[in-house]
Amino acid sequence: MDEIMDVLASAISYASRMGVEFAEIRIERTRFTRIELRDGVINVSSGIDYGAAVRVYANGSIGFAFTTRVSLDSLRRALEQAHALARAAPGKQTKPMLFDPAEDFYEHPVKRSIEDVPIDVKLKDVMELDKLVAEKDFVKSRFIVYNERSEERYYASTEERYLGEKRELVYLYASLFGAEAGVRGSAHITQGTIKGYTLWEKMSQEKAAGELLGRLQRQLRAKTPRAGNFPVVIAPEALGVFVHEAFGHLAEADLVEAGSALQGKKGQQVASSLVTIVDDPAVDDGFGTLRYDDEGVKTAKAVIVEKGIHRQIMTDRIHAALLDAKPTGNARAESFRYPPLVRMRNTLMLPGDHSVEELFEGIEFGYYIVSTAGGQTNIDGSFQVGVEEAYEIVNGEVGEPVRNLSIVGNTLETLLNIDAVAKDFGLFYGRCGKGQLVYVSDGGPHVRVRKMTVGGRE
């Protein structure tokens, strides 16, 4: 680490002598392993991704360059290239918000490092899950991916900020496709951790297989839903997706600037008074748990909605300055090959006071949505989401499973229609695409929505 910091200090000194208004350098070293099983066929890959990203602000413009060679000479060349790009296209780009000098290095604690576990043990563990789900006749295709990453990030800027952070990340995605009696269906699960090789402690292979097979089998034997407006209870997994996809993107500063449904609504009621939504970088074992973002900004909780009132948006340096907003440290990049964008971290709806059972009381007929299966959301707040696992609610009880259900509506109207929030909580893991892929978490409790538009198909 000392050697990297010495190179960064020399490169930043060179940038200052170039006369730039602001410059930053981000060095990343990622060791990765991927184990993929597709219908039992194994594919294993691993490697190291190492390089540096450089950004320069000059003449009202930002230049970006990256290099896969981490040396003082290569960083100088990258700085010169970024500076030339900025000078070649003078504009009216807002100057990034600046911060005080700082020095810090943080290593996230792990229970058992992924680097201490042999690859044959990891392969055996993944194969055990594949063996368990392959035993059922109604399973026609299966796909399991195990990803692990050991990430080191180092940052320096002309503000004399010298920062470093190291963490491990493990992610499992498993999906099944099945058919029975002419009906087809699919099911998936995800799991993750940043605490080292603890994935199977959180979810054993038996539990993962049982959840996958049960979800798929219920789909294959489910009925088709009624179409119309009904009360809906949303489980934590589906709620997390809704909070992230349908609402969270609306609160990213670049999309707010572009005209999202939250533009101009700060201080206004946008949800039920029972609803509080945050993007929290300090959640225990979350994929978005970080001390610093990719612009060297100390991460802070963004309280997007507090008891129904819109309070904050998620920002990077530029949009914090442009919109006179509080810096939250939400700038993230897929790798050193990309400039950072405003991205979510751990986006959550906080628990309420009801028991889960109370949410179902008084519903003569409605739907219980457990997990989703893709969809489309727009910055005007409209959404259409496919549902993977759902059930009828009949006379306050969870009834038969339904398949091919979808929900459509407006995000803010849906949040305003929430009339009960349970005290339970679930955290979930995935990746978010916005031109770049980053690892994120989302979650929340069970909630009840007075009415949602439900569609179905044969």
Coordinates of C-alpha atoms in Angstrom, one line a residue:
M1 CA 0.0 0.0 0.0
D2 CA 2.8 2.4 0.9
E3 CA 4.3 2.0 -2.6
I4 CA 0.9 2.8 -4.3
M5 CA 0.4 5.8 -2.1
D6 CA 3.9 7.1 -3.0
V7 CA 3.1 6.8 -6.7
L8 CA -0.2 8.5 -6.2
A9 CA 1.4 11.4 -4.2
S10 CA 4.0 11.9 -7.0
A11 CA 1.3 11.8 -9.7
I12 CA -0.9 14.3 -7.9
S13 CA 2.1 16.6 -7.4
Y14 CA 2.6 16.4 -11.2
A15 CA -1.1 17.3 -11.8
S16 CA -0.8 20.3 -9.5
R17 CA 2.2 21.6 -11.5
M18 CA 0.1 21.2 -14.7
G19 CA -2.1 24.0 -13.5
V20 CA -5.4 22.0 -13.4
E21 CA -8.2 23.3 -11.3
F22 CA -8.9 19.8 -9.9
A23 CA -7.5 16.3 -10.6
E24 CA -8.2 12.9 -9.0
I25 CA -6.6 9.4 -9.5
R26 CA -8.3 6.1 -8.6
I27 CA -6.2 2.9 -8.5
E28 CA -8.1 -0.4 -8.3
R29 CA -6.8 -4.0 -8.0
T30 CA -9.5 -6.7 -8.0
R31 CA -8.8 -10.4 -7.7
F32 CA -11.8 -12.4 -9.0
T33 CA -13.1 -15.9 -9.4
R34 CA -16.2 -17.1 -11.2
I35 CA -17.7 -20.6 -11.0
E36 CA -20.5 -21.2 -13.5
L37 CA -22.6 -24.4 -13.7
R38 CA -25.0 -24.6 -16.6
D39 CA -26.9 -27.9 -16.5
G40 CA -24.0 -29.4 -14.7
V41 CA -21.3 -28.2 -17.1
I42 CA -18.6 -26.4 -15.1
N43 CA -16.7 -23.3 -16.2
V44 CA -14.2 -21.7 -13.9
S45 CA -12.3 -18.5 -14.5
S46 CA -10.2 -16.2 -12.3
G47 CA -7.8 -13.4 -12.7
I48 CA -6.6 -9.9 -11.5
D49 CA -7.9 -6.6 -12.9
Y50 CA -5.5 -3.8 -12.1
G51 CA -5.4 -0.3 -13.4
A52 CA -6.0 3.4 -12.7
A53 CA -8.6 6.1 -13.7
V54 CA -7.8 9.8 -14.0
R55 CA -10.1 12.8 -14.1
V56 CA -9.2 16.4 -14.6
Y57 CA -11.3 19.5 -14.4
A58 CA -10.1 22.4 -16.5
N59 CA -11.7 25.2 -18.7
G60 CA -15.2 24.3 -17.5
S61 CA -14.8 20.7 -18.8
I62 CA -13.8 17.3 -17.5
G63 CA -11.4 14.9 -19.1
F64 CA -11.2 11.2 -18.3
A65 CA -8.6 8.6 -19.1
F66 CA -7.6 5.2 -17.7
T67 CA -4.5 3.0 -17.9
T68 CA -3.9 -0.7 -17.2
R69 CA -0.3 0.1 -16.2
V70 CA 0.1 1.5 -12.7
S71 CA 3.4 3.4 -12.7
L72 CA 4.3 7.1 -12.3
D73 CA 5.0 7.4 -16.0
S74 CA 1.7 5.9 -17.1
L75 CA -0.2 8.0 -14.6
R76 CA 1.5 11.2 -15.9
R77 CA 0.5 10.2 -19.4
A78 CA -3.0 9.6 -18.4
L79 CA -3.1 13.0 -16.6
E80 CA -1.8 14.7 -19.7
Q81 CA -4.4 12.9 -21.9
A82 CA -7.3 13.8 -19.6
H83 CA -6.0 17.4 -19.4
A84 CA -5.8 17.6 -23.2
L85 CA -9.4 16.3 -23.5
A86 CA -10.7 18.9 -21.0
R87 CA -8.9 21.7 -22.8
A88 CA -10.1 20.6 -26.2
A89 CA -13.7 20.9 -25.3
P90 CA -14.2 24.0 -23.1
G91 CA -17.7 24.1 -21.7
K92 CA -19.9 25.0 -18.8
Q93 CA -19.5 21.9 -16.7
T94 CA -20.0 22.6 -13.0
K95 CA -16.8 22.4 -11.0
P96 CA -16.9 19.3 -8.7
M97 CA -17.5 20.1 -5.0
L98 CA -14.2 20.2 -3.1
F99 CA -13.3 18.8 0.3
D100 CA -10.7 19.1 3.0
P101 CA -7.4 17.1 3.0
A102 CA -7.7 13.7 4.5
E103 CA -5.7 10.4 4.9
D104 CA -7.4 7.1 5.7
F105 CA -7.3 3.4 4.9
Y106 CA -10.1 1.0 5.9
E107 CA -10.3 -2.8 5.6
H108 CA -13.7 -4.3 6.0
P109 CA -13.6 -7.2 8.5
V110 CA -14.2 -10.8 7.3
K111 CA -14.9 -14.0 9.3
R112 CA -13.0 -16.2 6.9
S113 CA -11.1 -14.7 3.9
I114 CA -12.0 -16.0 0.5
E115 CA -8.3 -16.1 -0.2
D116 CA -7.9 -18.8 2.5
V117 CA -10.4 -21.2 0.9
P118 CA -9.1 -23.5 -1.8
I119 CA -10.9 -23.4 -5.2
D120 CA -11.8 -27.1 -5.0
V121 CA -13.7 -26.4 -1.8
K122 CA -15.6 -23.6 -3.4
L123 CA -16.4 -25.8 -6.5
K124 CA -17.6 -28.6 -4.3
D125 CA -19.9 -26.3 -2.4
V126 CA -21.5 -25.0 -5.6
M127 CA -21.8 -28.4 -7.1
E128 CA -23.7 -29.6 -4.0
L129 CA -26.4 -27.0 -4.7
D130 CA -26.5 -28.1 -8.4
K131 CA -26.9 -31.7 -7.4
L132 CA -29.8 -31.0 -5.1
V133 CA -31.8 -29.0 -7.7
A134 CA -31.1 -31.5 -10.5
E135 CA -32.9 -34.3 -8.8
K136 CA -36.5 -33.2 -9.7
D137 CA -38.1 -34.3 -13.0
F138 CA -39.9 -31.0 -13.4
V139 CA -36.5 -29.1 -13.6
K140 CA -35.5 -28.9 -17.2
S141 CA -32.6 -26.4 -17.1
R142 CA -30.5 -25.0 -14.3
F143 CA -27.9 -22.2 -14.1
I144 CA -25.8 -21.3 -11.1
V145 CA -23.1 -18.6 -10.8
Y146 CA -20.7 -18.0 -7.9
N147 CA -18.8 -14.8 -8.1
E148 CA -16.1 -13.6 -5.6
R149 CA -14.0 -10.4 -5.6
S150 CA -11.3 -9.1 -3.4
E151 CA -11.3 -5.3 -4.1
E152 CA -8.6 -2.8 -3.2
R153 CA -9.3 0.9 -4.1
Y154 CA -6.8 3.7 -3.6
Y155 CA -7.7 7.4 -4.2
A156 CA -5.8 10.7 -4.4
S157 CA -6.7 14.2 -5.4
T158 CA -5.3 17.7 -5.7
E159 CA -7.2 18.4 -2.4
E160 CA -4.5 16.3 -0.7
R161 CA -7.0 13.5 0.0
Y162 CA -5.2 10.1 0.2
L163 CA -7.6 7.2 0.8
G164 CA -7.8 3.5 0.6
E165 CA -10.3 0.8 1.1
K166 CA -10.3 -3.0 0.9
R167 CA -13.2 -5.5 1.0
E168 CA -14.3 -8.9 -0.1
L169 CA -17.5 -9.6 -1.9
V170 CA -19.2 -13.0 -2.6
Y171 CA -22.4 -13.3 -4.8
L172 CA -24.5 -16.3 -5.7
Y173 CA -27.2 -16.3 -8.4
A174 CA -29.1 -19.5 -9.1
S175 CA -32.0 -20.0 -11.5
L176 CA -34.2 -22.9 -12.7
F177 CA -36.4 -23.4 -15.7
G178 CA -39.1 -26.1 -15.4
A179 CA -42.1 -27.6 -17.2
E180 CA -44.9 -29.8 -16.0
A181 CA -48.3 -30.8 -17.7
G182 CA -47.7 -28.3 -20.4
V183 CA -47.0 -25.4 -18.1
R184 CA -43.6 -23.6 -18.1
G185 CA -42.0 -21.5 -15.3
S186 CA -38.8 -20.2 -13.9
A187 CA -37.4 -19.3 -10.5
H188 CA -34.3 -17.6 -9.1
I189 CA -32.6 -16.8 -5.9
T190 CA -29.6 -14.6 -4.9
Q191 CA -27.4 -14.4 -1.9
G192 CA -24.4 -12.4 -1.0
T193 CA -22.0 -11.2 1.7
I194 CA -19.0 -8.9 2.2
K195 CA -17.8 -10.9 5.3
G196 CA -15.6 -13.4 3.4
Y197 CA -16.4 -17.1 2.7
T198 CA -19.6 -17.1 4.8
L199 CA -22.2 -17.5 2.0
W200 CA -23.3 -21.1 2.9
E201 CA -23.6 -20.1 6.6
K202 CA -26.2 -17.6 5.6
M203 CA -28.0 -20.0 3.2
S204 CA -27.1 -23.6 3.2
Q205 CA -27.3 -25.6 -0.1
E206 CA -30.3 -27.5 1.3
K207 CA -32.2 -24.2 2.1
A208 CA -31.3 -22.7 -1.3
A209 CA -32.4 -25.8 -3.2
G210 CA -35.6 -26.0 -1.2
E211 CA -36.5 -22.3 -1.9
L212 CA -35.7 -22.7 -5.6
L213 CA -37.6 -25.9 -6.1
G214 CA -40.5 -24.8 -4.0
R215 CA -40.8 -21.5 -5.9
L216 CA -40.6 -23.2 -9.3
Q217 CA -43.1 -26.0 -8.4
R218 CA -45.7 -23.6 -7.0
Q219 CA -45.5 -21.7 -10.3
L220 CA -46.0 -24.8 -12.4
R221 CA -49.1 -25.7 -10.4
A222 CA -50.4 -22.2 -10.0
K223 CA -53.6 -20.6 -11.4
T224 CA -53.7 -17.4 -13.5
P225 CA -54.7 -14.2 -11.7
R226 CA -57.7 -11.9 -12.1
A227 CA -57.1 -8.5 -13.7
G228 CA -58.2 -5.4 -11.8
N229 CA -57.4 -3.2 -8.8
F230 CA -56.8 -5.1 -5.6
P231 CA -55.2 -4.6 -2.2
V232 CA -51.7 -6.0 -2.3
V233 CA -49.3 -7.2 0.4
I234 CA -45.6 -7.0 -0.8
A235 CA -42.9 -9.1 0.9
P236 CA -39.4 -7.8 1.6
E237 CA -37.8 -9.3 -1.5
A238 CA -40.2 -7.8 -3.9
L239 CA -40.4 -4.5 -1.9
G240 CA -36.6 -4.2 -2.1
V241 CA -36.7 -4.4 -5.9
F242 CA -39.6 -1.9 -6.0
V243 CA -37.7 0.6 -3.7
H244 CA -34.6 0.3 -5.9
E245 CA -35.9 0.1 -9.4
A246 CA -39.2 2.1 -9.3
F247 CA -38.2 4.7 -6.7
G248 CA -34.5 4.8 -6.0
H249 CA -33.4 5.8 -9.5
L250 CA -35.8 8.7 -9.3
A251 CA -33.7 10.1 -6.4
E252 CA -30.3 9.8 -8.2
A253 CA -29.2 13.4 -8.7
D254 CA -28.4 13.1 -12.4
L255 CA -31.9 11.8 -13.1
V256 CA -33.4 14.4 -10.8
E257 CA -31.7 17.0 -12.9
A258 CA -33.0 15.3 -16.0
G259 CA -36.6 15.7 -14.8
S260 CA -37.4 12.6 -12.7
A261 CA -40.7 12.5 -10.8
L262 CA -38.9 13.8 -7.7
Q263 CA -37.7 17.0 -9.4
G264 CA -38.9 20.0 -7.4
K265 CA -40.5 17.9 -4.7
K266 CA -38.1 18.4 -1.8
G267 CA -40.0 19.1 1.3
Q268 CA -43.3 17.8 -0.2
Q269 CA -45.2 14.6 0.7
V270 CA -44.4 11.9 -1.9
A271 CA -45.4 8.8 0.2
S272 CA -47.6 7.7 3.0
S273 CA -46.5 9.0 6.4
L274 CA -45.6 5.4 7.3
V275 CA -42.9 5.3 4.7
T276 CA -39.2 6.1 5.3
I277 CA -36.7 5.3 2.6
V278 CA -32.9 5.6 2.9
D279 CA -29.8 4.8 0.9
D280 CA -27.5 3.7 3.7
P281 CA -23.7 2.9 3.2
A282 CA -23.3 1.5 6.7
V283 CA -25.7 -1.4 6.6
D284 CA -24.3 -4.6 8.1
D285 CA -23.1 -6.9 5.3
G286 CA -24.6 -4.9 2.5
F287 CA -23.2 -4.9 -1.1
G288 CA -23.3 -1.1 -1.0
T289 CA -21.5 -0.8 2.4
L290 CA -18.6 1.5 1.7
R291 CA -16.6 4.1 3.7
Y292 CA -15.7 6.1 0.6
D293 CA -17.2 6.4 -2.9
D294 CA -15.2 6.4 -6.1
E295 CA -14.7 10.2 -5.9
G296 CA -13.0 10.0 -2.5
V297 CA -16.1 11.4 -0.7
K298 CA -16.9 10.0 2.8
T299 CA -20.2 8.1 2.4
A300 CA -23.2 9.3 4.3
K301 CA -26.8 8.1 4.7
A302 CA -29.2 9.7 2.3
V303 CA -32.6 10.0 3.9
I304 CA -34.6 10.2 0.7
V305 CA -38.1 10.0 2.3
E306 CA -38.8 10.6 6.0
K307 CA -42.3 9.8 7.2
G308 CA -43.6 10.4 3.7
I309 CA -41.7 13.7 3.1
H310 CA -39.0 13.9 0.4
R311 CA -35.8 15.1 2.1
Q312 CA -32.7 14.3 0.1
I313 CA -31.3 13.0 -3.2
M314 CA -28.3 10.9 -3.8
T315 CA -25.3 12.9 -5.1
D316 CA -21.8 12.9 -6.6
R317 CA -19.4 15.8 -6.4
I318 CA -20.7 17.6 -9.5
H319 CA -24.4 17.3 -8.7
A320 CA -23.9 18.2 -5.1
A321 CA -22.3 21.5 -6.3
L322 CA -24.8 22.0 -9.2
L323 CA -28.0 21.4 -7.2
D324 CA -26.6 22.8 -3.9
A325 CA -27.3 19.5 -2.3
K326 CA -25.7 17.7 0.6
P327 CA -22.9 15.4 -0.5
T328 CA -23.8 11.8 0.1
G329 CA -20.9 9.8 -1.5
N330 CA -23.0 8.0 -4.1
A331 CA -20.4 8.2 -7.0
R332 CA -19.6 4.7 -8.1
A333 CA -17.9 3.1 -11.1
E334 CA -17.9 -0.4 -12.4
S335 CA -14.1 -0.4 -12.6
F336 CA -11.2 2.0 -13.3
R337 CA -12.2 1.8 -17.0
Y338 CA -15.3 4.0 -16.3
P339 CA -15.9 7.4 -14.8
P340 CA -18.2 7.3 -11.7
L341 CA -21.9 8.0 -11.9
V342 CA -24.5 8.6 -9.2
R343 CA -25.5 5.1 -8.1
M344 CA -27.3 3.5 -5.2
R345 CA -25.7 1.5 -2.4
N346 CA -28.1 -0.1 0.1
T347 CA -31.5 1.3 -0.7
L348 CA -34.1 0.4 2.0
M349 CA -37.5 1.1 3.3
L350 CA -37.4 1.1 7.1
P351 CA -39.6 -1.2 9.2
G352 CA -42.8 0.0 10.8
D353 CA -44.9 -1.1 13.8
H354 CA -47.4 -3.7 12.5
S355 CA -47.0 -7.5 12.7
V356 CA -46.9 -9.3 9.3
E357 CA -50.2 -11.0 10.2
E358 CA -51.9 -7.7 10.7
L359 CA -51.3 -6.7 7.1
F360 CA -53.5 -9.5 5.8
E361 CA -56.4 -8.8 8.1
G362 CA -59.5 -7.4 6.5
I363 CA -58.5 -8.3 2.9
E364 CA -61.4 -10.2 1.4
F365 CA -59.5 -10.7 -1.9
G366 CA -56.1 -9.4 -3.0
Y367 CA -52.6 -10.6 -3.8
Y368 CA -49.4 -11.4 -1.9
I369 CA -46.3 -10.6 -4.0
V370 CA -43.2 -12.3 -2.9
S371 CA -40.6 -11.9 -5.7
T372 CA -40.4 -10.2 -9.1
A373 CA -39.1 -11.2 -12.5
G374 CA -38.0 -8.1 -14.3
G375 CA -39.9 -5.1 -15.7
Q376 CA -39.7 -1.5 -16.9
T377 CA -39.5 1.7 -14.9
N378 CA -39.4 5.3 -16.2
I379 CA -38.2 8.6 -14.7
D380 CA -41.8 9.9 -14.8
G381 CA -42.6 7.3 -12.1
S382 CA -44.5 4.9 -14.2
F383 CA -43.6 1.2 -13.9
Q384 CA -44.6 -2.3 -15.1
V385 CA -43.2 -5.2 -13.2
G386 CA -43.4 -8.9 -13.8
V387 CA -44.0 -11.1 -10.7
E388 CA -42.3 -14.4 -10.2
E389 CA -43.9 -15.7 -7.0
A390 CA -47.3 -14.5 -5.8
Y391 CA -50.4 -15.8 -4.0
E392 CA -54.1 -14.9 -3.7
I393 CA -55.2 -13.4 -0.4
V394 CA -58.7 -14.7 0.5
N395 CA -60.5 -13.6 3.7
G396 CA -57.3 -12.5 5.3
E397 CA -55.4 -15.7 4.6
V398 CA -52.7 -16.5 2.0
G399 CA -54.3 -18.7 -0.6
E400 CA -53.3 -20.5 -3.8
P401 CA -50.3 -19.5 -5.8
V402 CA -50.7 -17.6 -9.1
R403 CA -48.5 -17.3 -12.1
N404 CA -47.9 -14.8 -14.9
L405 CA -49.0 -11.9 -12.7
S406 CA -47.8 -8.3 -13.3
I407 CA -48.3 -5.0 -11.6
V408 CA -48.5 -1.6 -13.2
G409 CA -48.8 1.9 -11.8
N410 CA -47.1 5.1 -10.7
T411 CA -44.4 4.9 -8.1
L412 CA -45.4 7.9 -6.0
E413 CA -49.1 7.0 -6.1
T414 CA -48.2 3.5 -4.9
L415 CA -46.1 4.8 -2.0
L416 CA -49.0 7.1 -1.0
N417 CA -51.3 4.1 -1.0
I418 CA -49.3 2.2 1.6
D419 CA -51.4 1.9 4.7
A420 CA -49.4 -0.6 6.8
V421 CA -45.7 -1.3 7.3
A422 CA -44.6 -4.3 9.2
K423 CA -41.8 -4.5 11.7
D424 CA -39.8 -7.3 9.9
F425 CA -36.9 -6.7 7.6
G426 CA -35.0 -8.5 4.8
L427 CA -31.8 -7.5 3.0
F428 CA -31.2 -8.7 -0.6
Y429 CA -28.3 -8.7 -3.1
G430 CA -27.8 -8.0 -6.7
R431 CA -26.2 -5.9 -9.4
C432 CA -27.6 -2.7 -10.9
G433 CA -27.1 -1.6 -14.5
K434 CA -26.9 2.0 -15.6
G435 CA -24.5 1.7 -18.4
Q436 CA -22.2 0.2 -15.8
L437 CA -22.8 -2.7 -13.4
V438 CA -22.3 -2.2 -9.7
Y439 CA -23.1 -4.4 -6.8
V440 CA -26.0 -3.2 -4.6
S441 CA -28.3 -4.3 -1.9
D442 CA -32.0 -3.4 -1.3
G443 CA -34.7 -4.5 1.1
G444 CA -37.3 -3.6 3.6
P445 CA -40.3 -5.1 5.5
H446 CA -43.7 -6.4 4.4
V447 CA -46.0 -3.5 3.4
R448 CA -49.7 -3.3 2.4
V449 CA -50.9 -1.2 -0.5
R450 CA -54.6 -0.3 -0.5
K451 CA -54.9 -0.9 -4.2
M452 CA -52.7 -1.8 -7.1
T453 CA -53.4 -2.5 -10.8
V454 CA -52.9 -6.2 -11.4
G455 CA -52.7 -7.9 -14.7
G456 CA -52.5 -11.5 -15.8
R457 CA -52.3 -13.7 -18.9
E458 CA -53.0 -17.3 -19.7

